[in-house]
Coordinates of C-alpha atoms in Angstrom, one line a residue:
X25 CA -42.1 2.6 -13.8
X26 CA -43.2 5.9 -15.2
X27 CA -43.0 9.3 -13.5
X28 CA -45.4 9.7 -10.5
X29 CA -46.6 12.9 -12.2
X30 CA -47.8 11.1 -15.3
X31 CA -50.0 8.4 -13.8
X32 CA -53.7 9.0 -13.4
X33 CA -53.8 8.2 -9.7
X34 CA -51.1 8.7 -7.2
X35 CA -51.2 7.5 -3.6
X36 CA -48.6 7.5 -0.9
X37 CA -47.3 7.2 2.6
X38 CA -46.2 10.1 4.9
X39 CA -44.1 9.4 8.0
X40 CA -40.5 9.5 9.2
X41 CA -38.5 7.4 8.8
X42 CA -40.0 5.0 6.2
X43 CA -37.2 2.6 5.5
X44 CA -39.2 -0.2 7.3
X45 CA -42.4 0.2 5.2
X46 CA -43.7 -2.5 2.9
X47 CA -46.7 -0.5 1.7
X48 CA -45.1 0.9 -1.5
X49 CA -44.2 -2.5 -2.8
X50 CA -47.6 -3.9 -1.9
X51 CA -49.6 -1.3 -3.6
X52 CA -47.4 -1.0 -6.7
X53 CA -47.6 -4.8 -7.2
X54 CA -51.4 -4.5 -6.8
X55 CA -51.6 -1.7 -9.4
X56 CA -49.4 -3.6 -11.9
X57 CA -51.3 -6.9 -11.5
X58 CA -54.7 -5.3 -11.9
X59 CA -53.6 -2.9 -14.7
X60 CA -54.5 0.2 -12.7
X61 CA -53.0 3.4 -13.9
X62 CA -51.7 4.3 -10.4
X63 CA -48.6 4.5 -8.4
X64 CA -47.7 4.6 -4.7
X65 CA -44.7 6.4 -3.3
X66 CA -43.2 7.2 0.0
X67 CA -43.1 10.8 1.3
X68 CA -40.5 10.7 4.0
X69 CA -40.9 14.1 5.5
X70 CA -39.0 15.1 8.6
X71 CA -41.3 18.1 9.1
X72 CA -45.1 17.6 8.8
X73 CA -45.3 21.2 7.7
X74 CA -44.1 20.0 4.3
X75 CA -47.4 18.1 3.8
X76 CA -49.2 20.9 1.9
X77 CA -46.1 21.3 -0.3
X78 CA -46.4 17.6 -1.3
X79 CA -50.1 18.0 -2.1
X80 CA -49.4 21.1 -4.2
X81 CA -46.6 19.4 -6.1
X82 CA -48.7 16.3 -7.0
X83 CA -52.1 17.3 -8.3
X84 CA -52.9 13.7 -9.1
X85 CA -52.5 12.7 -5.5
X86 CA -55.7 10.9 -4.5
X87 CA -55.0 9.5 -1.0
X88 CA -52.4 9.0 1.7
X89 CA -51.5 6.6 4.4
X90 CA -50.1 8.1 7.6
X91 CA -47.6 6.4 9.9
X92 CA -45.5 7.3 12.9
X93 CA -44.9 9.9 14.1
X94 CA -47.8 11.8 12.4
X95 CA -51.0 9.8 13.1
X96 CA -52.1 12.4 15.7
X97 CA -50.2 15.5 14.5
X98 CA -51.8 15.4 11.0
X99 CA -55.3 16.0 12.3
X100 CA -55.1 19.9 12.2
X101 CA -54.2 19.7 8.5
X102 CA -57.5 17.9 7.7
X103 CA -60.9 19.4 6.9
X104 CA -62.9 16.6 8.6
X105 CA -62.7 13.2 10.3
X106 CA -64.8 10.1 10.2
X107 CA -66.3 8.9 13.5
X108 CA -63.6 6.4 14.4
X109 CA -60.7 8.8 13.7
X110 CA -62.5 11.5 15.7
X111 CA -63.2 9.2 18.7
X112 CA -59.7 7.8 18.7
X113 CA -57.8 11.0 18.0
X114 CA -55.6 9.4 15.4
X115 CA -55.6 9.1 11.5
X116 CA -53.8 6.6 9.3
X117 CA -55.7 7.2 6.0
X118 CA -56.4 10.5 4.2
X119 CA -59.0 10.6 1.5
X120 CA -58.8 13.4 -1.1
X121 CA -62.3 14.4 -1.9
X122 CA -62.4 16.0 -5.4
X123 CA -64.9 17.4 -7.8
X124 CA -65.9 15.0 -10.5
X125 CA -66.4 17.9 -12.9
X126 CA -63.2 19.8 -12.4
X127 CA -60.9 17.5 -10.4
X128 CA -60.3 20.3 -7.9
X129 CA -59.5 19.2 -4.3
X130 CA -62.5 20.0 -2.1
X131 CA -61.6 18.3 1.2
X132 CA -59.0 16.3 3.0
X133 CA -60.9 13.7 5.2
X134 CA -59.2 11.6 7.8
X135 CA -60.0 7.9 8.7
X136 CA -58.6 5.3 10.9
X137 CA -58.4 1.8 9.4
X138 CA -56.1 0.5 12.1
X139 CA -59.1 -0.1 14.3
X140 CA -60.8 -2.4 11.9
X141 CA -57.5 -4.1 10.8
X142 CA -56.5 -4.8 14.4
X143 CA -60.0 -5.9 15.4
X144 CA -60.1 -8.5 12.7
X145 CA -56.8 -10.0 13.7
X146 CA -57.7 -10.6 17.3
X147 CA -60.8 -12.6 16.8
X148 CA -58.8 -15.9 16.8
X149 CA -56.6 -15.1 19.8
X150 CA -59.3 -14.1 22.4
X151 CA -60.1 -16.8 24.9
X152 CA -62.1 -16.9 28.1
X153 CA -58.8 -16.5 30.0
X154 CA -57.7 -13.5 27.9
X155 CA -60.0 -10.7 29.1
X156 CA -57.4 -8.0 29.8
X157 CA -54.7 -6.5 27.7
X158 CA -51.6 -4.6 28.5
X159 CA -50.7 -2.2 25.6
X160 CA -47.2 -0.8 25.4
X161 CA -47.3 2.7 24.1
X162 CA -49.7 5.7 24.1
X163 CA -49.5 7.0 20.5
X164 CA -51.9 6.7 17.6
X165 CA -51.4 3.0 17.2
X166 CA -52.1 2.3 20.9
X167 CA -55.2 4.4 20.7
X168 CA -56.5 2.3 17.8
X169 CA -55.7 -0.9 19.6
X170 CA -57.5 0.3 22.7
X171 CA -60.6 1.2 20.7
X172 CA -60.6 -2.2 19.0
X173 CA -60.3 -4.0 22.4
X174 CA -63.1 -2.0 23.9
X175 CA -65.5 -3.3 21.2
X176 CA -64.8 -6.8 22.6
X177 CA -65.1 -5.8 26.2
X178 CA -61.4 -6.3 26.9
X179 CA -60.0 -4.1 29.7
X180 CA -56.8 -2.2 28.7
X181 CA -53.9 -1.0 30.7
X182 CA -51.5 1.4 28.9
X183 CA -47.8 1.3 29.6
X184 CA -45.4 4.1 28.7
X185 CA -41.9 5.3 29.6
X186 CA -43.6 8.4 31.1
X187 CA -45.9 8.3 34.1
X188 CA -49.4 9.7 33.9
X189 CA -52.7 9.3 35.7
X190 CA -53.9 6.3 33.7
X191 CA -50.6 4.9 32.5
X192 CA -48.1 2.6 34.1
X193 CA -44.4 2.9 33.6
X194 CA -42.4 -0.3 32.8
X195 CA -40.8 -0.4 36.2
X196 CA -44.2 -0.7 37.9
X197 CA -45.2 -3.9 36.1
X198 CA -45.3 -6.8 38.6
X199 CA -45.7 -10.5 38.3
X200 CA -49.2 -10.3 39.5
X201 CA -50.1 -7.7 36.8
X202 CA -48.6 -9.9 34.0
X203 CA -50.6 -12.8 35.4
X204 CA -53.8 -10.7 35.2
X205 CA -53.2 -9.3 31.7
X206 CA -52.9 -12.3 29.4
X207 CA -52.7 -10.2 26.2
X208 CA -49.6 -8.0 25.7
X209 CA -49.4 -5.7 22.7
X210 CA -46.4 -3.8 21.6
X211 CA -47.8 -0.6 20.0
X212 CA -44.5 1.2 20.1
X213 CA -41.9 1.5 17.2
X214 CA -39.3 0.0 19.5
X215 CA -37.7 -3.0 17.6
X216 CA -38.7 -1.8 14.1
X217 CA -36.1 -2.1 11.3
X218 CA -33.4 -0.8 11.1
X219 CA -33.4 -0.6 14.9
X220 CA -34.3 -4.2 15.2
X221 CA -31.7 -4.9 18.0
X222 CA -34.0 -3.1 20.5
X223 CA -37.0 -4.2 22.5
X224 CA -39.5 -2.8 25.0
X225 CA -38.3 -2.9 28.6
X226 CA -41.0 -5.4 29.6
X227 CA -40.5 -8.1 32.4
X228 CA -40.6 -11.1 30.0
X229 CA -39.7 -13.5 32.7
X230 CA -43.3 -13.3 34.1
X231 CA -44.9 -14.6 30.9
X232 CA -46.4 -18.0 30.5
X233 CA -47.9 -20.2 27.8
X234 CA -51.3 -18.6 28.6
X235 CA -50.1 -15.3 27.2
X236 CA -50.3 -13.9 23.6
X237 CA -47.7 -11.3 22.8
X238 CA -48.7 -9.3 19.7
X239 CA -46.2 -6.9 18.1
X240 CA -47.7 -4.4 15.6
X241 CA -44.3 -4.3 13.9
X242 CA -44.0 -6.4 10.8
X243 CA -40.4 -5.6 9.8
X244 CA -38.6 -7.6 11.0
X245 CA -40.9 -10.6 10.8
X246 CA -39.9 -11.7 14.2
X247 CA -38.9 -8.9 16.6
X248 CA -36.9 -9.3 19.7
X249 CA -40.1 -8.6 21.6
X250 CA -41.5 -11.7 20.1
X251 CA -38.4 -13.8 20.6
X252 CA -38.1 -12.9 24.2
X253 CA -41.8 -13.6 24.8
X254 CA -41.6 -17.0 23.0
X255 CA -38.6 -17.9 25.2
X256 CA -41.0 -18.0 28.2
X257 CA -43.7 -19.9 26.3
X258 CA -46.0 -17.1 25.2
X259 CA -47.8 -17.3 21.9
X260 CA -46.6 -14.6 19.5
X261 CA -48.0 -12.7 16.5
X262 CA -46.6 -9.9 14.3
X263 CA -48.3 -7.0 12.5
X264 CA -48.3 -8.2 8.9
X265 CA -51.9 -9.4 8.9
X266 CA -53.0 -6.0 10.3
X267 CA -50.9 -4.2 7.7
X268 CA -52.6 -6.0 4.9
X269 CA -56.1 -5.6 6.3
X270 CA -55.7 -1.9 6.8
X271 CA -54.2 -1.6 3.3
X272 CA -57.3 -3.1 1.8
X273 CA -59.5 -0.8 3.8
X274 CA -57.3 2.2 2.7
X275 CA -57.8 1.5 -0.9
X276 CA -61.6 1.2 -0.5
X277 CA -61.7 4.5 1.3
X278 CA -59.6 6.2 -1.4
X279 CA -61.7 4.9 -4.3
X280 CA -65.1 6.0 -2.9
X281 CA -67.0 8.1 -5.4
X282 CA -66.1 11.8 -5.3
X283 CA -68.6 14.6 -5.5

């Protein structure tokens, strides 16, 4: 593979850490198969303040994905947001709007493809009994999940390790609550490779075969959250389908006509 500086189009992922990510392999295989003069690379930056240095170093950079922990923190670095990203308060795609004549960077625009990706994946798991969802986490991914559920009229209860006005803590979850919320979504990074020996502190013993437990993590393929949920009969699903769907949307956003 040639130098990222020499390809016509460069795309990438910013986050920290990125050892779990499949995006680089996915996109580079796509570019190779479709004979696109492009490359995708990981920008594992421990300090988001380095973002502008990355952009300055790679003038052929045409788009970025954003993952934890920067989906919310990246917003002040952007010039504009699309409606979904603005409403949710989180960004996972950055489009580089450039001049067709000069190639100069005119604007960094933030989007949220997590909403569309997640929404498409839940169409087959919603049932008349599954009208409420308990979402573990309060970060950018959880915000996208909540927005997608709202489009289907699904009531959402957020759960976090820290108590707030509209958020439960794990210790407050009762058997009655779990019986009421038949959809459980892990929107935290807990259990993600390489820390795949961890799992959210959820009362799994209250689950039944009527529940669907959806982990947004895709690496490992089956998390401990999923294994513990399945032990009590719950249906389980991982985040690989959502990853692929949001990746397709990302590329469509990046390759829109520039001005």
